[in-house]
């Protein structure tokens, strides 16, 4: 009798748990969309939530919620994009340093090359066309740039479609030679990992003493050696126009961020790259297939370890970049929320497309180590891989169309 009662009790308990579980699943499915604004704001917009170094909330929770949003049945039958969507083909992309920016650049190059769009390119730099920290004025196009694509020998230096090079942001100047209605975008990265990446890539600690990479980074930040390179302290803010003498001025930093908030039409976030690409697609009316990509400049060099003490030093050292990132990380997710449930449908579709592209080209989800891209612009996979390869084709095409200099 006792065993019979135990089995009966166990069955009842199992049914009770199953019933409660069903209620929970139903509740989650029905409420996810209603709670999306609050959930995303709490989980995604936590300041500096880098998965390795600065986690205000566990990455597991973020991944779990993202997965639920992507798979919730309430999102399976979304409305299509608005009929008012107009394709935007005039884009200035301020390429920041060590932020995943080369991948976005390659997307723009591939898109523009296929459609005969004209790029801002420094004519004396056939390697990559970058201007970096050279001053640009309204007179720079004729002196510094390749002319627009044009028939015959005609030369024109007004009405460029795109810019995707390293250059300091100055919208008022760019508006003098870009097409009317051009959109201005950039990408930002968590200031911790961005600094670590720059520290290794640009060898910023070469003149700094220290037995370990962490000590060298710490000494680099407290010394004056960072002033020798533009790629160290607050480099994202510097790329977007903040002067070095304003790095410690709260009022100027605040004014700088407010100005960018008005001047930049879209700010992408490196830590949420796929979401950024989908948001770009929806806001600029590009097809998802136009935005498929392969990762560029993804180096595996070991970066310095981060202790809580060093993390606090980085926060002080890169204060302007932290404020910049925090602000636009929040506005990014507000823009996502405004897209409605269709955004999550597109993200699902893009993940599928991205996976198909990688397997088509590399037979794997990652680019094989040591892979060397081809040189055939008509080849599908070569176009999807090459940043500099695409640029060199653009340079040749744009320079060749004008015999006057």
Short mmCIF file of C-alpha atoms in Angstrom, two decimals:
data_model
loop_
_atom_site.label_atom_id
_atom_site.label_comp_id
_atom_site.label_asym_id
_atom_site.label_seq_id
_atom_site.Cartn_x
_atom_site.Cartn_y
_atom_site.Cartn_z
CA UNK A 1 0.00 0.00 0.00
CA UNK A 2 2.81 2.38 0.88
CA UNK A 3 4.53 1.84 -2.47
CA UNK A 4 1.20 2.31 -4.23
CA UNK A 5 0.60 5.61 -2.43
CA UNK A 6 4.16 6.76 -3.22
CA UNK A 7 3.66 6.02 -6.89
CA UNK A 8 0.33 7.80 -6.81
CA UNK A 9 1.85 10.78 -5.02
CA UNK A 10 4.69 10.90 -7.53
CA UNK A 11 2.26 10.90 -10.44
CA UNK A 12 0.30 13.73 -8.86
CA UNK A 13 3.46 15.69 -8.23
CA UNK A 14 4.61 15.11 -11.83
CA UNK A 15 1.28 16.33 -13.19
CA UNK A 16 1.40 19.37 -10.93
CA UNK A 17 4.92 20.26 -12.09
CA UNK A 18 4.00 19.69 -15.74
CA UNK A 19 0.91 21.89 -15.34
CA UNK A 20 2.90 24.68 -13.71
CA UNK A 21 5.61 24.40 -16.37
CA UNK A 22 3.00 24.73 -19.11
CA UNK A 23 1.58 27.81 -17.41
CA UNK A 24 5.05 29.38 -17.21
CA UNK A 25 5.81 28.66 -20.89
CA UNK A 26 2.47 30.10 -21.95
CA UNK A 27 2.96 33.18 -19.80
CA UNK A 28 6.45 33.79 -21.18
CA UNK A 29 5.33 33.39 -24.80
CA UNK A 30 2.41 35.80 -24.37
CA UNK A 31 4.26 38.39 -22.32
CA UNK A 32 7.68 38.51 -23.98
CA UNK A 33 6.65 41.04 -26.59
CA UNK A 34 4.75 43.13 -24.07
CA UNK A 35 7.77 43.10 -21.77
CA UNK A 36 10.30 43.56 -24.56
CA UNK A 37 10.89 47.26 -23.91
CA UNK A 38 11.61 46.71 -20.24
CA UNK A 39 13.47 43.41 -20.61
CA UNK A 40 15.83 44.66 -23.28
CA UNK A 41 16.49 47.85 -21.39
CA UNK A 42 17.39 45.99 -18.23
CA UNK A 43 19.45 43.24 -19.82
CA UNK A 44 21.05 44.71 -22.91
CA UNK A 45 21.63 48.29 -21.91
CA UNK A 46 23.65 47.72 -18.78
CA UNK A 47 26.69 49.93 -19.07
CA UNK A 48 29.91 48.25 -20.18
CA UNK A 49 28.52 44.71 -20.08
CA UNK A 50 31.49 43.15 -21.85
CA UNK A 51 31.22 39.37 -21.84
CA UNK A 52 34.79 38.87 -20.63
CA UNK A 53 35.63 41.82 -18.43
CA UNK A 54 32.67 43.93 -17.34
CA UNK A 55 29.60 41.84 -16.72
CA UNK A 56 26.85 43.62 -14.82
CA UNK A 57 24.62 40.72 -15.76
CA UNK A 58 25.64 37.23 -16.82
CA UNK A 59 26.13 36.58 -20.52
CA UNK A 60 24.12 33.40 -20.03
CA UNK A 61 21.04 35.44 -19.08
CA UNK A 62 21.47 37.75 -22.07
CA UNK A 63 21.80 34.78 -24.43
CA UNK A 64 18.80 33.08 -22.87
CA UNK A 65 16.52 36.08 -23.25
CA UNK A 66 17.72 36.74 -26.80
CA UNK A 67 16.97 33.09 -27.66
CA UNK A 68 13.49 33.32 -26.17
CA UNK A 69 12.75 36.47 -28.14
CA UNK A 70 13.94 34.87 -31.37
CA UNK A 71 11.95 31.69 -30.88
CA UNK A 72 8.81 32.84 -29.05
CA UNK A 73 5.71 31.74 -30.94
CA UNK A 74 4.15 35.18 -30.54
CA UNK A 75 6.78 36.49 -32.98
CA UNK A 76 6.21 33.95 -35.75
CA UNK A 77 3.69 35.97 -37.78
CA UNK A 78 5.05 39.49 -37.94
CA UNK A 79 3.94 42.23 -40.27
CA UNK A 80 6.26 43.02 -43.22
CA UNK A 81 8.37 46.16 -43.36
CA UNK A 82 6.53 49.44 -43.98
CA UNK A 83 5.88 50.26 -47.63
CA UNK A 84 7.48 53.68 -47.05
CA UNK A 85 10.96 52.16 -46.68
CA UNK A 86 13.35 53.93 -49.07
CA UNK A 87 16.75 52.51 -49.90
CA UNK A 88 19.57 54.74 -48.65
CA UNK A 89 22.71 54.55 -50.80
CA UNK A 90 24.49 57.68 -49.59
CA UNK A 91 26.38 56.83 -46.41
CA UNK A 92 29.33 58.30 -44.53
CA UNK A 93 30.73 55.61 -42.26
CA UNK A 94 33.17 57.00 -39.68
CA UNK A 95 35.54 54.06 -39.33
CA UNK A 96 36.71 53.91 -35.72
CA UNK A 97 39.83 51.97 -34.71
CA UNK A 98 39.72 48.39 -33.36
CA UNK A 99 35.94 48.20 -33.16
CA UNK A 100 35.10 45.60 -35.82
CA UNK A 101 34.89 48.49 -38.25
CA UNK A 102 36.65 46.72 -41.14
CA UNK A 103 33.78 44.26 -41.46
CA UNK A 104 31.26 47.07 -41.94
CA UNK A 105 33.66 48.75 -44.35
CA UNK A 106 33.80 45.57 -46.46
CA UNK A 107 30.00 45.42 -46.59
CA UNK A 108 29.85 49.00 -47.88
CA UNK A 109 32.65 48.41 -50.39
CA UNK A 110 30.97 45.31 -51.79
CA UNK A 111 27.61 47.06 -52.05
CA UNK A 112 28.99 50.25 -53.58
CA UNK A 113 31.30 48.55 -56.07
CA UNK A 114 28.45 46.47 -57.48
CA UNK A 115 26.33 49.60 -57.98
CA UNK A 116 28.99 51.96 -59.33
CA UNK A 117 28.84 54.29 -56.36
CA UNK A 118 31.56 56.89 -55.77
CA UNK A 119 33.67 56.67 -52.61
CA UNK A 120 35.70 59.25 -50.74
CA UNK A 121 39.24 57.92 -51.23
CA UNK A 122 42.56 59.61 -50.55
CA UNK A 123 44.28 59.51 -53.93
CA UNK A 124 47.82 59.38 -52.50
CA UNK A 125 47.02 56.29 -50.45
CA UNK A 126 46.32 53.44 -52.89
CA UNK A 127 46.83 50.89 -50.10
CA UNK A 128 43.67 51.65 -48.15
CA UNK A 129 42.60 55.22 -48.92
CA UNK A 130 42.58 56.31 -45.27
CA UNK A 131 42.89 59.96 -44.28
CA UNK A 132 43.07 59.26 -40.53
CA UNK A 133 43.93 62.44 -38.63
CA UNK A 134 44.76 64.70 -41.57
CA UNK A 135 42.60 67.81 -41.57
CA UNK A 136 39.75 67.77 -44.08
CA UNK A 137 38.19 71.00 -45.39
CA UNK A 138 35.67 71.87 -48.07
CA UNK A 139 38.61 72.26 -50.48
CA UNK A 140 40.06 68.81 -49.74
CA UNK A 141 38.25 66.82 -52.46
CA UNK A 142 40.10 68.36 -55.40
CA UNK A 143 43.42 68.34 -53.54
CA UNK A 144 43.15 65.01 -51.73
CA UNK A 145 40.43 62.72 -53.15
CA UNK A 146 39.95 60.62 -56.24
CA UNK A 147 37.20 62.13 -58.40
CA UNK A 148 33.72 60.69 -58.69
CA UNK A 149 33.01 57.93 -61.16
CA UNK A 150 32.11 59.69 -64.37
CA UNK A 151 31.94 59.12 -68.10
CA UNK A 152 34.89 60.04 -70.27
CA UNK A 153 37.40 62.54 -68.93
CA UNK A 154 34.94 64.48 -66.81
CA UNK A 155 36.17 65.24 -63.30
CA UNK A 156 33.85 66.02 -60.43
CA UNK A 157 34.56 66.34 -56.73
CA UNK A 158 31.06 67.03 -55.39
CA UNK A 159 28.34 64.47 -54.82
CA UNK A 160 30.14 61.43 -53.41
CA UNK A 161 27.91 58.51 -52.41
CA UNK A 162 29.95 56.87 -49.68
CA UNK A 163 32.91 57.20 -47.34
CA UNK A 164 34.19 54.18 -45.41
CA UNK A 165 37.72 55.17 -44.43
CA UNK A 166 39.46 56.27 -41.25
CA UNK A 167 38.84 60.00 -41.01
CA UNK A 168 37.90 62.29 -38.15
CA UNK A 169 34.18 63.05 -38.09
CA UNK A 170 33.18 66.54 -39.18
CA UNK A 171 29.70 66.50 -40.64
CA UNK A 172 29.64 70.18 -41.58
CA UNK A 173 32.67 69.69 -43.83
CA UNK A 174 31.51 66.41 -45.35
CA UNK A 175 28.18 67.93 -46.27
CA UNK A 176 30.01 70.24 -48.69
CA UNK A 177 31.05 67.33 -50.94
CA UNK A 178 28.71 64.41 -50.17
CA UNK A 179 25.37 63.88 -51.88
CA UNK A 180 22.43 65.71 -50.26
CA UNK A 181 20.58 63.52 -47.77
CA UNK A 182 23.63 61.43 -46.90
CA UNK A 183 23.34 59.43 -43.67
CA UNK A 184 26.16 59.40 -41.11
CA UNK A 185 26.95 56.27 -39.13
CA UNK A 186 29.72 54.73 -37.00
CA UNK A 187 30.42 51.76 -34.73
CA UNK A 188 31.47 51.74 -31.08
CA UNK A 189 33.03 49.05 -28.92
CA UNK A 190 33.24 48.47 -25.19
CA UNK A 191 36.13 50.77 -24.15
CA UNK A 192 37.80 47.99 -22.18
CA UNK A 193 38.19 45.47 -24.99
CA UNK A 194 38.76 48.23 -27.53
CA UNK A 195 41.75 49.51 -25.55
CA UNK A 196 43.11 45.99 -25.04
CA UNK A 197 42.83 45.30 -28.77
CA UNK A 198 44.52 48.60 -29.67
CA UNK A 199 47.22 48.05 -27.05
CA UNK A 200 48.22 44.79 -28.74
CA UNK A 201 47.61 45.73 -32.39
CA UNK A 202 49.42 49.08 -32.30
CA UNK A 203 52.06 47.84 -29.84
CA UNK A 204 51.28 50.77 -27.57
CA UNK A 205 53.37 49.37 -24.73
CA UNK A 206 56.61 49.14 -26.67
CA UNK A 207 58.15 52.01 -24.69
CA UNK A 208 56.61 50.99 -21.39
CA UNK A 209 58.33 48.90 -18.75
CA UNK A 210 56.76 45.92 -17.02
CA UNK A 211 57.22 42.17 -16.57
CA UNK A 212 53.64 41.32 -17.53
CA UNK A 213 51.19 42.71 -20.06
CA UNK A 214 48.93 43.92 -17.22
CA UNK A 215 51.77 45.86 -15.59
CA UNK A 216 52.78 47.32 -18.93
CA UNK A 217 49.21 48.45 -19.63
CA UNK A 218 48.93 49.94 -16.13
CA UNK A 219 52.20 51.84 -16.55
CA UNK A 220 51.15 52.96 -20.01
CA UNK A 221 47.99 54.55 -18.63
CA UNK A 222 49.64 56.36 -15.73
CA UNK A 223 52.59 57.67 -17.74
CA UNK A 224 52.72 60.07 -20.65
CA UNK A 225 53.60 57.56 -23.38
CA UNK A 226 49.95 57.41 -24.47
CA UNK A 227 50.38 60.92 -25.89
CA UNK A 228 52.76 59.56 -28.53
CA UNK A 229 49.96 57.69 -30.31
CA UNK A 230 46.42 58.68 -31.30
CA UNK A 231 45.24 55.08 -30.96
CA UNK A 232 45.29 54.73 -27.19
CA UNK A 233 43.36 56.95 -24.83
CA UNK A 234 39.73 57.70 -25.78
CA UNK A 235 40.49 56.86 -29.39
CA UNK A 236 36.83 56.31 -30.30
CA UNK A 237 35.94 59.78 -29.07
CA UNK A 238 38.97 61.17 -30.89
CA UNK A 239 37.89 59.51 -34.14
CA UNK A 240 34.50 61.16 -33.74
CA UNK A 241 35.94 64.62 -33.21
CA UNK A 242 36.70 65.12 -29.50
CA UNK A 243 39.91 67.10 -29.06
CA UNK A 244 42.59 65.62 -26.81
CA UNK A 245 42.54 68.66 -24.50
CA UNK A 246 38.86 67.95 -23.80
CA UNK A 247 39.39 64.40 -22.51
CA UNK A 248 39.03 65.50 -18.87
CA UNK A 249 36.47 68.26 -19.36
CA UNK A 250 33.02 67.00 -18.36
CA UNK A 251 31.21 69.92 -19.96
CA UNK A 252 32.95 69.47 -23.30
CA UNK A 253 32.38 65.71 -23.22
CA UNK A 254 28.69 66.28 -22.57
CA UNK A 255 28.44 68.81 -25.41
CA UNK A 256 30.36 66.45 -27.68
CA UNK A 257 27.94 63.56 -27.04
CA UNK A 258 24.91 65.81 -27.48
CA UNK A 259 26.27 67.02 -30.80
CA UNK A 260 26.89 63.48 -32.03
CA UNK A 261 23.39 62.52 -30.94
CA UNK A 262 22.11 65.04 -33.48
CA UNK A 263 24.67 64.47 -36.23
CA UNK A 264 24.89 60.67 -36.37
CA UNK A 265 21.95 58.89 -37.95
CA UNK A 266 22.90 55.47 -36.64
CA UNK A 267 25.50 54.14 -34.18
CA UNK A 268 26.24 50.42 -34.32
CA UNK A 269 27.50 48.42 -31.34
CA UNK A 270 30.35 45.93 -31.76
CA UNK A 271 29.17 43.60 -28.97
CA UNK A 272 25.84 43.16 -30.78
CA UNK A 273 27.13 43.02 -34.32
CA UNK A 274 24.37 40.95 -35.91
CA UNK A 275 21.71 43.08 -34.25
CA UNK A 276 23.53 46.18 -35.54
CA UNK A 277 23.59 44.87 -39.10
CA UNK A 278 19.88 44.02 -39.01
CA UNK A 279 19.05 47.47 -37.61
CA UNK A 280 21.07 49.01 -40.44
CA UNK A 281 19.15 46.87 -42.93
CA UNK A 282 15.77 47.96 -41.62
CA UNK A 283 16.56 51.66 -41.22
CA UNK A 284 18.37 52.04 -44.55
CA UNK A 285 16.15 49.58 -46.46
CA UNK A 286 18.93 47.23 -47.56
CA UNK A 287 18.28 43.57 -48.24
CA UNK A 288 19.72 41.21 -45.66
CA UNK A 289 21.77 39.45 -48.30
CA UNK A 290 23.52 42.76 -48.99
CA UNK A 291 24.84 42.70 -45.43
CA UNK A 292 26.18 39.16 -45.08
CA UNK A 293 29.83 39.26 -44.06
CA UNK A 294 32.95 37.42 -43.03
CA UNK A 295 34.94 38.64 -40.05
CA UNK A 296 37.89 40.89 -40.84
CA UNK A 297 41.01 41.59 -38.72
CA UNK A 298 39.94 39.08 -36.07
CA UNK A 299 43.32 38.46 -34.47
CA UNK A 300 43.89 35.94 -31.73
CA UNK A 301 46.86 37.57 -30.02
CA UNK A 302 46.59 37.27 -26.26
CA UNK A 303 45.36 40.43 -24.60
CA UNK A 304 46.33 41.56 -21.10
CA UNK A 305 44.41 40.01 -18.21
CA UNK A 306 42.05 42.35 -16.41
CA UNK A 307 41.89 42.65 -12.63
CA UNK A 308 39.25 44.79 -10.88
CA UNK A 309 41.96 47.31 -10.02
CA UNK A 310 43.12 47.58 -13.64
CA UNK A 311 39.54 47.79 -14.84
CA UNK A 312 38.97 50.83 -12.65
CA UNK A 313 42.11 52.43 -14.07
CA UNK A 314 40.80 51.87 -17.62
CA UNK A 315 37.49 53.47 -16.69
CA UNK A 316 39.31 56.60 -15.54
CA UNK A 317 41.79 56.56 -18.40
CA UNK A 318 39.09 56.09 -21.07
CA UNK A 319 36.40 58.12 -19.32
CA UNK A 320 35.21 59.96 -22.44
CA UNK A 321 34.90 56.70 -24.37
CA UNK A 322 32.94 55.11 -21.53
CA UNK A 323 30.46 57.97 -21.51
CA UNK A 324 30.19 57.83 -25.30
CA UNK A 325 29.65 54.08 -25.35
CA UNK A 326 27.18 54.12 -22.49
CA UNK A 327 25.03 56.77 -24.18
CA UNK A 328 24.87 55.16 -27.60
CA UNK A 329 24.50 51.65 -26.24
CA UNK A 330 21.26 52.85 -24.65
CA UNK A 331 20.03 54.70 -27.74
CA UNK A 332 20.85 51.65 -29.87
CA UNK A 333 18.43 49.45 -27.95
CA UNK A 334 15.77 52.12 -28.00
CA UNK A 335 16.02 52.05 -31.79
CA UNK A 336 15.69 48.26 -31.74
CA UNK A 337 12.60 48.48 -29.55
CA UNK A 338 11.03 50.94 -31.98
CA UNK A 339 11.38 48.38 -34.78
CA UNK A 340 8.80 46.09 -33.21
CA UNK A 341 8.66 42.29 -33.46
CA UNK A 342 9.67 42.29 -37.15
CA UNK A 343 13.21 43.03 -36.06
CA UNK A 344 13.50 39.63 -34.40
CA UNK A 345 12.17 37.88 -37.49
CA UNK A 346 14.85 39.59 -39.57
CA UNK A 347 17.53 38.68 -37.03
CA UNK A 348 16.51 35.01 -37.25
CA UNK A 349 16.63 35.20 -41.03
CA UNK A 350 19.98 36.97 -41.03
CA UNK A 351 21.57 34.38 -38.75
CA UNK A 352 20.43 31.69 -41.16
CA UNK A 353 21.73 33.64 -44.17
CA UNK A 354 25.03 34.32 -42.44
CA UNK A 355 25.53 30.66 -41.68
CA UNK A 356 24.74 29.70 -45.28
CA UNK A 357 27.26 32.23 -46.58
CA UNK A 358 30.04 30.92 -44.35
CA UNK A 359 29.40 27.30 -45.27
CA UNK A 360 29.18 28.12 -48.96
CA UNK A 361 32.56 29.83 -48.89
CA UNK A 362 34.51 28.02 -46.17
CA UNK A 363 32.58 24.79 -45.47
CA UNK A 364 32.58 25.82 -41.81
CA UNK A 365 31.17 28.49 -39.50
CA UNK A 366 34.62 30.09 -39.13
CA UNK A 367 37.23 31.21 -41.63
CA UNK A 368 39.95 28.52 -41.65
CA UNK A 369 43.22 29.60 -40.07
CA UNK A 370 45.70 30.75 -42.70
CA UNK A 371 43.01 31.28 -45.33
CA UNK A 372 44.14 33.55 -48.16
CA UNK A 373 41.37 35.30 -50.10
CA UNK A 374 41.32 35.16 -53.86
CA UNK A 375 41.65 38.04 -56.28
CA UNK A 376 38.63 37.63 -58.52
CA UNK A 377 36.09 40.41 -58.05
CA UNK A 378 33.46 38.36 -59.88
CA UNK A 379 33.86 35.48 -57.44
CA UNK A 380 31.14 35.37 -54.79
CA UNK A 381 33.35 34.35 -51.86
CA UNK A 382 36.19 36.69 -52.78
CA UNK A 383 33.76 39.61 -52.69
CA UNK A 384 32.43 38.54 -49.32
CA UNK A 385 35.88 38.20 -47.82
CA UNK A 386 38.14 40.97 -49.00
CA UNK A 387 38.30 44.42 -47.43
CA UNK A 388 41.57 45.63 -48.98
CA UNK A 389 40.93 43.46 -52.02
CA UNK A 390 37.62 45.23 -52.60
CA UNK A 391 39.19 48.62 -51.92
CA UNK A 392 41.90 48.10 -54.52
CA UNK A 393 39.26 47.35 -57.12
CA UNK A 394 37.37 50.49 -56.12
CA UNK A 395 40.56 52.57 -56.27
CA UNK A 396 41.44 51.27 -59.72
CA UNK A 397 37.92 51.78 -61.02
CA UNK A 398 37.52 55.29 -59.64
CA UNK A 399 40.97 56.55 -60.61
CA UNK A 400 40.73 55.13 -64.09
CA UNK A 401 37.59 57.10 -64.92
CA UNK A 402 39.32 60.45 -64.84
CA UNK A 403 42.51 61.46 -66.62
CA UNK A 404 42.64 64.91 -65.07
CA UNK A 405 44.09 65.37 -61.57
#
